[in-house]
Tab-separated table of C-alpha atoms in Angstrom:
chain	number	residue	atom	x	y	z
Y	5	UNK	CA	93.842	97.640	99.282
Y	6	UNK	CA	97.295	99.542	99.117
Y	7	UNK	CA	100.081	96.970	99.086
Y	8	UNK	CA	102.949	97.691	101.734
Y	9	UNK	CA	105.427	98.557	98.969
Y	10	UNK	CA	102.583	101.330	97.524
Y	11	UNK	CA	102.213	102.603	101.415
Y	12	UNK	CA	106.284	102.896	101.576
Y	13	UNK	CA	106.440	104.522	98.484
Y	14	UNK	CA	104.041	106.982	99.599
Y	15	UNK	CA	105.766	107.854	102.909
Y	16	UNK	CA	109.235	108.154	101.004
Y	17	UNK	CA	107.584	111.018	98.186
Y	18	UNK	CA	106.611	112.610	101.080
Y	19	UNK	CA	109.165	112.262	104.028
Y	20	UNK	CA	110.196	115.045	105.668
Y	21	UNK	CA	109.914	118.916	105.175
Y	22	UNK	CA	113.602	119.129	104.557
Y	23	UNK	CA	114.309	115.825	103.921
Y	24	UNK	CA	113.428	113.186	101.094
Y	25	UNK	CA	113.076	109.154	100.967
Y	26	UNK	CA	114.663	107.213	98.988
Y	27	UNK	CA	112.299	107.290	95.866
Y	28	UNK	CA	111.934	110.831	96.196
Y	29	UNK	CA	115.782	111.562	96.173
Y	30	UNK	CA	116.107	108.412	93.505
Y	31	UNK	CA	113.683	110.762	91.216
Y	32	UNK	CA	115.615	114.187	92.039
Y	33	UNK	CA	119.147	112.585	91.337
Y	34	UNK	CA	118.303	110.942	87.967
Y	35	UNK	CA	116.317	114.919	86.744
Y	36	UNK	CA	119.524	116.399	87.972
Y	37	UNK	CA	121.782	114.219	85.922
Y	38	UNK	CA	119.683	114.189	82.763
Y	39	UNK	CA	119.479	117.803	82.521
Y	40	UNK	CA	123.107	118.471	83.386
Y	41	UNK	CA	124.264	115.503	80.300
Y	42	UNK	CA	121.739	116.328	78.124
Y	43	UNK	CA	124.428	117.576	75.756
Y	44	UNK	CA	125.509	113.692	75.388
Y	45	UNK	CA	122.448	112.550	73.678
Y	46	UNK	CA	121.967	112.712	69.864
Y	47	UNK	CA	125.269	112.084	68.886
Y	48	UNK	CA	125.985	110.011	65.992
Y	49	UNK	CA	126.449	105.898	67.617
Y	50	UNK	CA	129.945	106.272	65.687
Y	51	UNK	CA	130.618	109.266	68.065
Y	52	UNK	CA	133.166	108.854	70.626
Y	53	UNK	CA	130.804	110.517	72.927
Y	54	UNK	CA	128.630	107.796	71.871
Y	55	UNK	CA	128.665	105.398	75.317
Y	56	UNK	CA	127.748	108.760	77.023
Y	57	UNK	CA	123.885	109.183	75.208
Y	58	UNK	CA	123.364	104.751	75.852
Y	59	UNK	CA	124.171	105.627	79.569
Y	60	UNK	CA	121.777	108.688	79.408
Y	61	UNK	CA	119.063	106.912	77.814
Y	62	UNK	CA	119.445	104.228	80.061
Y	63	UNK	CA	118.904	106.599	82.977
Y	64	UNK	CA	116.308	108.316	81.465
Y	65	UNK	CA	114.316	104.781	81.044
Y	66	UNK	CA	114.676	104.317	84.978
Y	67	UNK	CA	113.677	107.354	85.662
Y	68	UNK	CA	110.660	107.248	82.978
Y	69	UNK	CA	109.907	104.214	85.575
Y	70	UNK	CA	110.130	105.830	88.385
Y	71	UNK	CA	107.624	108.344	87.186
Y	72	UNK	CA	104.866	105.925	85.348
Y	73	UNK	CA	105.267	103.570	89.804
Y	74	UNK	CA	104.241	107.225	91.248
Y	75	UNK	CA	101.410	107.960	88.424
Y	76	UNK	CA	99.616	104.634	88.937
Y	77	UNK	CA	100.552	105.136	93.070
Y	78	UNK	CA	97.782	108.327	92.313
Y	79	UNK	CA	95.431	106.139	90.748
Y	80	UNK	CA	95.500	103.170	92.915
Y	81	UNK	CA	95.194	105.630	96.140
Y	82	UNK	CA	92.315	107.671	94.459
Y	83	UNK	CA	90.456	103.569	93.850
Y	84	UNK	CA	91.316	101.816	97.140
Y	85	UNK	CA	91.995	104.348	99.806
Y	86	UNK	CA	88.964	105.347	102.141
Y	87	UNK	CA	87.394	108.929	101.522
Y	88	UNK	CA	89.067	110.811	104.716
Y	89	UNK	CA	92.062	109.140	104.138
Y	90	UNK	CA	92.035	110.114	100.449
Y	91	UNK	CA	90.770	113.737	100.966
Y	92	UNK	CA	94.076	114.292	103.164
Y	93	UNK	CA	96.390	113.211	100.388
Y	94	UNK	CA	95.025	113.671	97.456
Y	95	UNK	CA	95.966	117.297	97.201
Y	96	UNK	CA	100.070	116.435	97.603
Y	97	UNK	CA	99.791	113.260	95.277
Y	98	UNK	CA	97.844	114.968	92.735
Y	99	UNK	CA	100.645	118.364	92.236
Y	100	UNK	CA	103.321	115.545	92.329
Y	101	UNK	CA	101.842	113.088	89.497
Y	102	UNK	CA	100.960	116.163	87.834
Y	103	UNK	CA	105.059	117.153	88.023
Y	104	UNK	CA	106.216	114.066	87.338
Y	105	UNK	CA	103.923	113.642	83.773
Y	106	UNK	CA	106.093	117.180	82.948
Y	107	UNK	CA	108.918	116.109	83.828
Y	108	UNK	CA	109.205	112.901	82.214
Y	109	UNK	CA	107.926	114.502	78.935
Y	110	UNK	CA	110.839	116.713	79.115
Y	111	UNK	CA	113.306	114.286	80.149
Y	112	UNK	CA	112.078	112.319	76.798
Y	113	UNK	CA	112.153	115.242	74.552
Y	114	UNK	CA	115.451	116.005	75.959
Y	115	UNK	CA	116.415	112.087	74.494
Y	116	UNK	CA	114.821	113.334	70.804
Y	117	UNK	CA	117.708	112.834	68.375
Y	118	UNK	CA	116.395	115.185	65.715
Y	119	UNK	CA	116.702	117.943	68.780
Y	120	UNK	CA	119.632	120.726	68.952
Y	121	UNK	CA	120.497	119.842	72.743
Y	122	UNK	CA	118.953	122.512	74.608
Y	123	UNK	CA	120.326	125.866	76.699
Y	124	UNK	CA	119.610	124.902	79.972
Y	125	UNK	CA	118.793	128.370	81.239
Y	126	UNK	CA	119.423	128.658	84.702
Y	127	UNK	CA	118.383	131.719	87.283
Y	128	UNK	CA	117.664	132.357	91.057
Y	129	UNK	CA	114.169	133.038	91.752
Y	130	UNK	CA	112.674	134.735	95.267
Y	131	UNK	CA	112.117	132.514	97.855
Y	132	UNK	CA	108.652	133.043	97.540
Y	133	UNK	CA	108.418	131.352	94.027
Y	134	UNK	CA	108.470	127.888	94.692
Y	135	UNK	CA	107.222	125.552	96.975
Y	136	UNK	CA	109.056	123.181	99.328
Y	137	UNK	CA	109.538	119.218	99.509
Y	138	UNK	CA	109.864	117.066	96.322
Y	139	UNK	CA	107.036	119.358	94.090
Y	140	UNK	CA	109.594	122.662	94.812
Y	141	UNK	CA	112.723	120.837	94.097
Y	142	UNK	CA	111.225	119.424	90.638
Y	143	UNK	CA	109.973	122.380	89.412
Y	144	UNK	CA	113.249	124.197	90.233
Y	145	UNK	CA	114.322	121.606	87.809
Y	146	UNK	CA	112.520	122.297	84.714
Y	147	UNK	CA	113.571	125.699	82.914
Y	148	UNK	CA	110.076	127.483	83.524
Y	149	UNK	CA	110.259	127.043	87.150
Y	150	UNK	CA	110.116	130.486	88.279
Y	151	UNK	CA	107.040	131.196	86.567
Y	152	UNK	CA	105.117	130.667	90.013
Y	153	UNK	CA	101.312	131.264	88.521
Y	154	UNK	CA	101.483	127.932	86.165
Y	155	UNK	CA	102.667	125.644	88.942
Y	156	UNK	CA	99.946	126.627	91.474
Y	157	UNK	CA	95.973	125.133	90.858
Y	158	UNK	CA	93.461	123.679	93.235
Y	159	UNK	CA	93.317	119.961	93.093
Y	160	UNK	CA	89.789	118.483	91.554
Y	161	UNK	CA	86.765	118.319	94.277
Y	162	UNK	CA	86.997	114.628	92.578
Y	163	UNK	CA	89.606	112.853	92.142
Y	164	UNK	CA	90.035	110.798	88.940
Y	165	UNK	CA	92.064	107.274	88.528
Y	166	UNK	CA	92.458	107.942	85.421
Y	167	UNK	CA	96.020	107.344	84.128
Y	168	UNK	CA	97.620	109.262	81.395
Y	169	UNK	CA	101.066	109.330	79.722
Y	170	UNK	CA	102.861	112.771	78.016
Y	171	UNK	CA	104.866	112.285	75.689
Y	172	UNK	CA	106.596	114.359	72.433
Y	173	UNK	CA	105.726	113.550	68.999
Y	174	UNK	CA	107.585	110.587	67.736
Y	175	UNK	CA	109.092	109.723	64.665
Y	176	UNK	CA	105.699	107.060	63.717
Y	177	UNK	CA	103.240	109.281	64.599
Y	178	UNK	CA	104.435	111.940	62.226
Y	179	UNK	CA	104.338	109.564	58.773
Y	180	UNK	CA	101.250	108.280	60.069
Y	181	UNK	CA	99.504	112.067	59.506
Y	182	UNK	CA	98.800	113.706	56.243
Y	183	UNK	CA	98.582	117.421	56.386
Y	184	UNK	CA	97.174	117.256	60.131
Y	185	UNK	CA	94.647	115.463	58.996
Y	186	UNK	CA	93.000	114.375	61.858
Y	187	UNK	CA	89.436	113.261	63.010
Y	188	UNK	CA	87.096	115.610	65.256
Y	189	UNK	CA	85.661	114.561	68.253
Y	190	UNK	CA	82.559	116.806	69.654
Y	191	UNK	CA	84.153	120.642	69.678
Y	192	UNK	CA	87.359	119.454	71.239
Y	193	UNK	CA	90.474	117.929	70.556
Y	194	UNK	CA	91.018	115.541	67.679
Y	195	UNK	CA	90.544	112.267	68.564
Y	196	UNK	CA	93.171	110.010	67.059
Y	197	UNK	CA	93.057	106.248	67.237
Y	198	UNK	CA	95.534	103.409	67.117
Y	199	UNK	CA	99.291	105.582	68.070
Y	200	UNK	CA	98.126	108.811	66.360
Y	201	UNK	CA	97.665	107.146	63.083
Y	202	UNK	CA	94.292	108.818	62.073
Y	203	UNK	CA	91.552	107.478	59.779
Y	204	UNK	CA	92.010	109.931	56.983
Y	205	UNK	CA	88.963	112.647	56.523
Y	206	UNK	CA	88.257	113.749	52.511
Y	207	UNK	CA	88.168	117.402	54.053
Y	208	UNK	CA	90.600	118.364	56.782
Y	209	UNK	CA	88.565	118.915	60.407
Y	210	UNK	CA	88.987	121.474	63.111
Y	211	UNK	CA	91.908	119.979	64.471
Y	212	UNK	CA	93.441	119.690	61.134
Y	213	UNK	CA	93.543	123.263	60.837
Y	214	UNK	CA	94.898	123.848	64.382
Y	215	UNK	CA	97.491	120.956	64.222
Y	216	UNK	CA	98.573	120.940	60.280
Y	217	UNK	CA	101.232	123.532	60.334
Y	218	UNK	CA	102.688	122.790	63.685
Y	219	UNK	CA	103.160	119.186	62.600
Y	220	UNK	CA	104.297	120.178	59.553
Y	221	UNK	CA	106.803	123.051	60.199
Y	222	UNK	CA	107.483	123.034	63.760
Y	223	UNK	CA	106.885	119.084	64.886
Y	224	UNK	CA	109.875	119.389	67.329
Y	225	UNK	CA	107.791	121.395	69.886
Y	226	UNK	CA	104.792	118.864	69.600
Y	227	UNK	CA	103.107	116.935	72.715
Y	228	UNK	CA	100.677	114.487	73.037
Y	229	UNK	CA	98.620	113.746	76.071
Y	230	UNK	CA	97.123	109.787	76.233
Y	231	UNK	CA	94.822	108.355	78.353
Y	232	UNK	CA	93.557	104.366	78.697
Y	233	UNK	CA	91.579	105.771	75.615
Y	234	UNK	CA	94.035	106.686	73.273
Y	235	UNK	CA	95.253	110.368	72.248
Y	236	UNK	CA	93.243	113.076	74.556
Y	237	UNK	CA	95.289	115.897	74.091
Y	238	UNK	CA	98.231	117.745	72.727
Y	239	UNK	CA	100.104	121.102	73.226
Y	240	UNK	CA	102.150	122.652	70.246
Y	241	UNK	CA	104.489	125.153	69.562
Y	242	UNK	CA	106.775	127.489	67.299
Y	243	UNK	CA	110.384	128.874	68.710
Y	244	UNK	CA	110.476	131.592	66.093
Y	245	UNK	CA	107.044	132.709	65.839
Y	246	UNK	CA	107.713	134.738	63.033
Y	247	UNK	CA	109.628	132.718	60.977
Y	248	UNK	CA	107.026	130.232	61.655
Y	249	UNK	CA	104.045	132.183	60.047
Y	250	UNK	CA	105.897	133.775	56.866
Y	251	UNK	CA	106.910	130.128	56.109
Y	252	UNK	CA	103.306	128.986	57.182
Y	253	UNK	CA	101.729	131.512	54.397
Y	254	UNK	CA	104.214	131.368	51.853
Y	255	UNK	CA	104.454	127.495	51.390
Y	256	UNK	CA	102.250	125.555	53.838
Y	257	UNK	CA	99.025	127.380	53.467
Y	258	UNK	CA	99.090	127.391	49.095
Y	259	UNK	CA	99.601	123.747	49.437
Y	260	UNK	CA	97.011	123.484	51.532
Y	261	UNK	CA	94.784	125.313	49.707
Y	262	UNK	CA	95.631	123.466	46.183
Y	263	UNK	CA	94.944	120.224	47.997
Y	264	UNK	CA	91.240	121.076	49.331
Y	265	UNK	CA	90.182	123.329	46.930
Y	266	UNK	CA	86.959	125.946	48.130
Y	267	UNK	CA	84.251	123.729	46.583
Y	268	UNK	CA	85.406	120.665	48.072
Y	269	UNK	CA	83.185	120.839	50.793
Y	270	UNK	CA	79.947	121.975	48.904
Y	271	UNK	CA	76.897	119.332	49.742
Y	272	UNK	CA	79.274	117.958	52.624
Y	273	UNK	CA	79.004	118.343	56.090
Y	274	UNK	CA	78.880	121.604	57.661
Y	275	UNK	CA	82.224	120.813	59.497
Y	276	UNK	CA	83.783	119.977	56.594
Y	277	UNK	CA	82.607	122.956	55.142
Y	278	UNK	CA	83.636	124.850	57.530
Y	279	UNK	CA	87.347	123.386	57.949
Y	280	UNK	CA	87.925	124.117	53.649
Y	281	UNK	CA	87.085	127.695	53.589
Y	282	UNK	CA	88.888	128.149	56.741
Y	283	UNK	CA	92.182	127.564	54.628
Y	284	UNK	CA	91.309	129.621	52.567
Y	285	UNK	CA	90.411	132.601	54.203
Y	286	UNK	CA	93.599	135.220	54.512
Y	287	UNK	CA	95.264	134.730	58.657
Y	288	UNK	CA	94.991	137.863	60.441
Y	289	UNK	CA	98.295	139.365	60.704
Y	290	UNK	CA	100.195	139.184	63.999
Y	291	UNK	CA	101.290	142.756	64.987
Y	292	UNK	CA	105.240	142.942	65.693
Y	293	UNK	CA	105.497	144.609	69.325
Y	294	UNK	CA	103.159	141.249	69.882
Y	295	UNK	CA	106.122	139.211	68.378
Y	296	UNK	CA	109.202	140.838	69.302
Y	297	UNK	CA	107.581	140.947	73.321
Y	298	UNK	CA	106.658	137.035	72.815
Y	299	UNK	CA	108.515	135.781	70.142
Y	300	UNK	CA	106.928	132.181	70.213
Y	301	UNK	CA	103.805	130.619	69.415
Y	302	UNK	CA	101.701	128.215	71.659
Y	303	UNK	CA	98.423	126.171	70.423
Y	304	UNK	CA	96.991	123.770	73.253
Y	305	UNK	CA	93.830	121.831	73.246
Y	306	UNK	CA	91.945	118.460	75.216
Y	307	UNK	CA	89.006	116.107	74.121
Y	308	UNK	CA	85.956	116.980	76.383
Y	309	UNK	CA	86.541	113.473	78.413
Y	310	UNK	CA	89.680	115.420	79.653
Y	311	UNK	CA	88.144	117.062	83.031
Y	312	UNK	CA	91.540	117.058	84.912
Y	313	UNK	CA	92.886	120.883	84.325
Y	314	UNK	CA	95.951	118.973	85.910
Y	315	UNK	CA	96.810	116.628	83.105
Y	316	UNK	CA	95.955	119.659	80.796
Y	317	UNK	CA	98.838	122.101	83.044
Y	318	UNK	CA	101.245	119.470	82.607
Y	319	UNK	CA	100.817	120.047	78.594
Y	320	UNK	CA	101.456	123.364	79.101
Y	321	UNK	CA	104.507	123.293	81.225
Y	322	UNK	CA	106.263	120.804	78.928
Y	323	UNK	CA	105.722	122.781	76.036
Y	324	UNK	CA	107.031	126.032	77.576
Y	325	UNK	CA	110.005	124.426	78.989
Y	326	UNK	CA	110.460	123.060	75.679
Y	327	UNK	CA	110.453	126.514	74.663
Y	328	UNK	CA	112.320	128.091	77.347
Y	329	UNK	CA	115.103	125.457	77.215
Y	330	UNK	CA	115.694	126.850	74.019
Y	331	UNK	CA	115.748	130.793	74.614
Y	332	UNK	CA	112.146	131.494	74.196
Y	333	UNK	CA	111.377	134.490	76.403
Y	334	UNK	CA	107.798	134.971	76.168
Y	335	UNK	CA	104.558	133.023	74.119
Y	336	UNK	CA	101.484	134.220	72.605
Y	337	UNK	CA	98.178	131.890	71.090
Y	338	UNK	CA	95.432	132.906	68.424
Y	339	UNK	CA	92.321	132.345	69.545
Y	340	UNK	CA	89.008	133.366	67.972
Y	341	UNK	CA	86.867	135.489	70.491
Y	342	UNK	CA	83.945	133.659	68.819
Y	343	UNK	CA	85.695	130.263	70.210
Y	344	UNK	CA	84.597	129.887	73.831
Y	345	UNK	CA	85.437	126.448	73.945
Y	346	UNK	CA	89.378	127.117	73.159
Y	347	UNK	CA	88.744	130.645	75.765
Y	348	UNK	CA	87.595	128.800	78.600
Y	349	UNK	CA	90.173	125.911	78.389
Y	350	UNK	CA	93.299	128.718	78.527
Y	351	UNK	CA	91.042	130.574	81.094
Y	352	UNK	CA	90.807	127.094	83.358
Y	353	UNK	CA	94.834	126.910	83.147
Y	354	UNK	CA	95.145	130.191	84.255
């Protein structure tokens, strides 16, 4: 059963309309003062700013710990608490775990080093636009939280345990790939074992071609969604679209395409196939009122064991406050209209 310390900590996320408890207001405080001292963190440790990024990354830590107690508070309500009981809360508990695995991923890419510290962009929305208690105050919080359409979902008609951490790409996981290399799993997402560091394929997969560039040119703007499993998921993205795709055809794609040669896949297997002449077909070009209305690029995608669209939203919103932190106004994805498995996954977030 629920301990007395998970029951308390359930009453405090959830308090009062206009009024929070004490883990609620703990979580709110330590957002606010990340995002406002962002600025402090990547400075060189020889820096005399330098105490100011060990204090923010110690903050960040609790409140990375804060988040991962109210995650596993989901799971451990969704596996102990009787069905009425559960059916009543599950809706609140669910948007807030579902905030909190955005939030965090934020706060952490906020912490990246390699990172230009962000521009916060700040504006007052309608009243209308946000919800109240702790869920309205974090989304307030992250820079795409007048966008009211990506915050609202219905909660699963069942709920999942299952717990999952969001994270950017880290420093390992990017020498541990080789082009984007990485191995398919059933139509979906790659599936990537051991941290990200993938089993290496002779002929680059679906994924591959999805993920290379964006891990090569733009691995800033990178996410990855994990489960008790291992990777599940990740969401990707370009700040300058534009830039992004002249650099992607006039360097990434030729080395590509001297690396896996056209006949590479003959006799092979009809994914692999597939994947090689992919690279080597010409990329549609993207018109410009497309880029100059949304001048970034988005590419988001889950393994078929994913069937929470709310672990899947959470991708989405890190990436595009990712973006937006940085000035991005507006993002666009390529999909095929042939691909009905990437259509109805964008069509399920909304």
């Amino acid at each position: 059963p629920l301990t007395l310390e998970e029951v308390r900590m359930l009453v405090e996320l959830f308090y009062l309309p206009y009024q929070h408890g004490a883990l609620a207001q703990e979580l709110l405080e330590h957002f606010r003062w990340l995002r406002a001292n962002s600025l402090s963190v990547g400075v060189p440790p020889t820096a005399p700013d330098a105490c100011g990024g060990t204090r923010w990354r110690g903050r960040a830590q609790s409140f990375q710990l804060l988040c991962a107690r109210a995650c596993r508070l989901h799971s451990r309500l969704v596996s102990t608490a009787g069905r009425a009981l559960l059916y009543d809360l599950h809706p609140y508990l669910w948007d807030i775990r579902n905030m909190l695995l955005a939030a965090c991923a934020f706060v952490l890419w906020l912490g990246c080093q390699s990172i230009t510290a962000p521009i916060l962009l700040g504006r007052d929305a309608e009243p209308w636009a946000r919800r109240g208690g702790l869920f309205g105050e974090l989304q307030a919080l992250l820079p795409v939280g007048n966008s009211c359409d990506l915050f609202y979902h219905p909660p699963p008609l069942f709920p999942s345990s299952q717990l999952y951490l969001l994270r950017p790409l880290l420093p390992l996981d990017k020498g541990s790939q080789r082009d984007g290399c990485w191995m398919h799993e059933g139509g979906g997402c790659s599936e990537v074992s051991q941290g990200l560091q993938a089993q290496l394929c002779r002929a680059p997969a679906l994924p591959g071609r999805l993920l290379g560039s964006f891990l090569s040119l733009s691995p800033e703007y990178t996410f990855v969604l994990e489960d008790e499993g291992g990777p599940c998921g990740y969401a990707a993205g370009a700040l300058h679209a534009e830039g992004f795709l002249q650099q992607r055809d006039s360097s990434w794609l030729p080395a590509i395409r001297h690396k896996y040669p056209p006949d590479l896949g003959t006799g092979g297997p009809a994914l692999g196939q597939e994947a090689v002449l992919f690279f080597h077909a010409e990329p549609l070009a993207v018109p410009q009122p497309v880029l100059r209305r949304f001048p970034s690029l988005v590419q988001l995608g889950t393994a078929p064991r994913v069937l929470d669209v709310g672990a899947s939203r959470s991708l989405a919103l890190c990436l595009l406050s990712a973006l937006r932190a940085n000035g991005s106004r507006g993002v666009f994805c390529q999909v095929s209209d042939a691909d009905r498995q990437q259509l109805s996954f964008y069509s399920k977030l909304g």
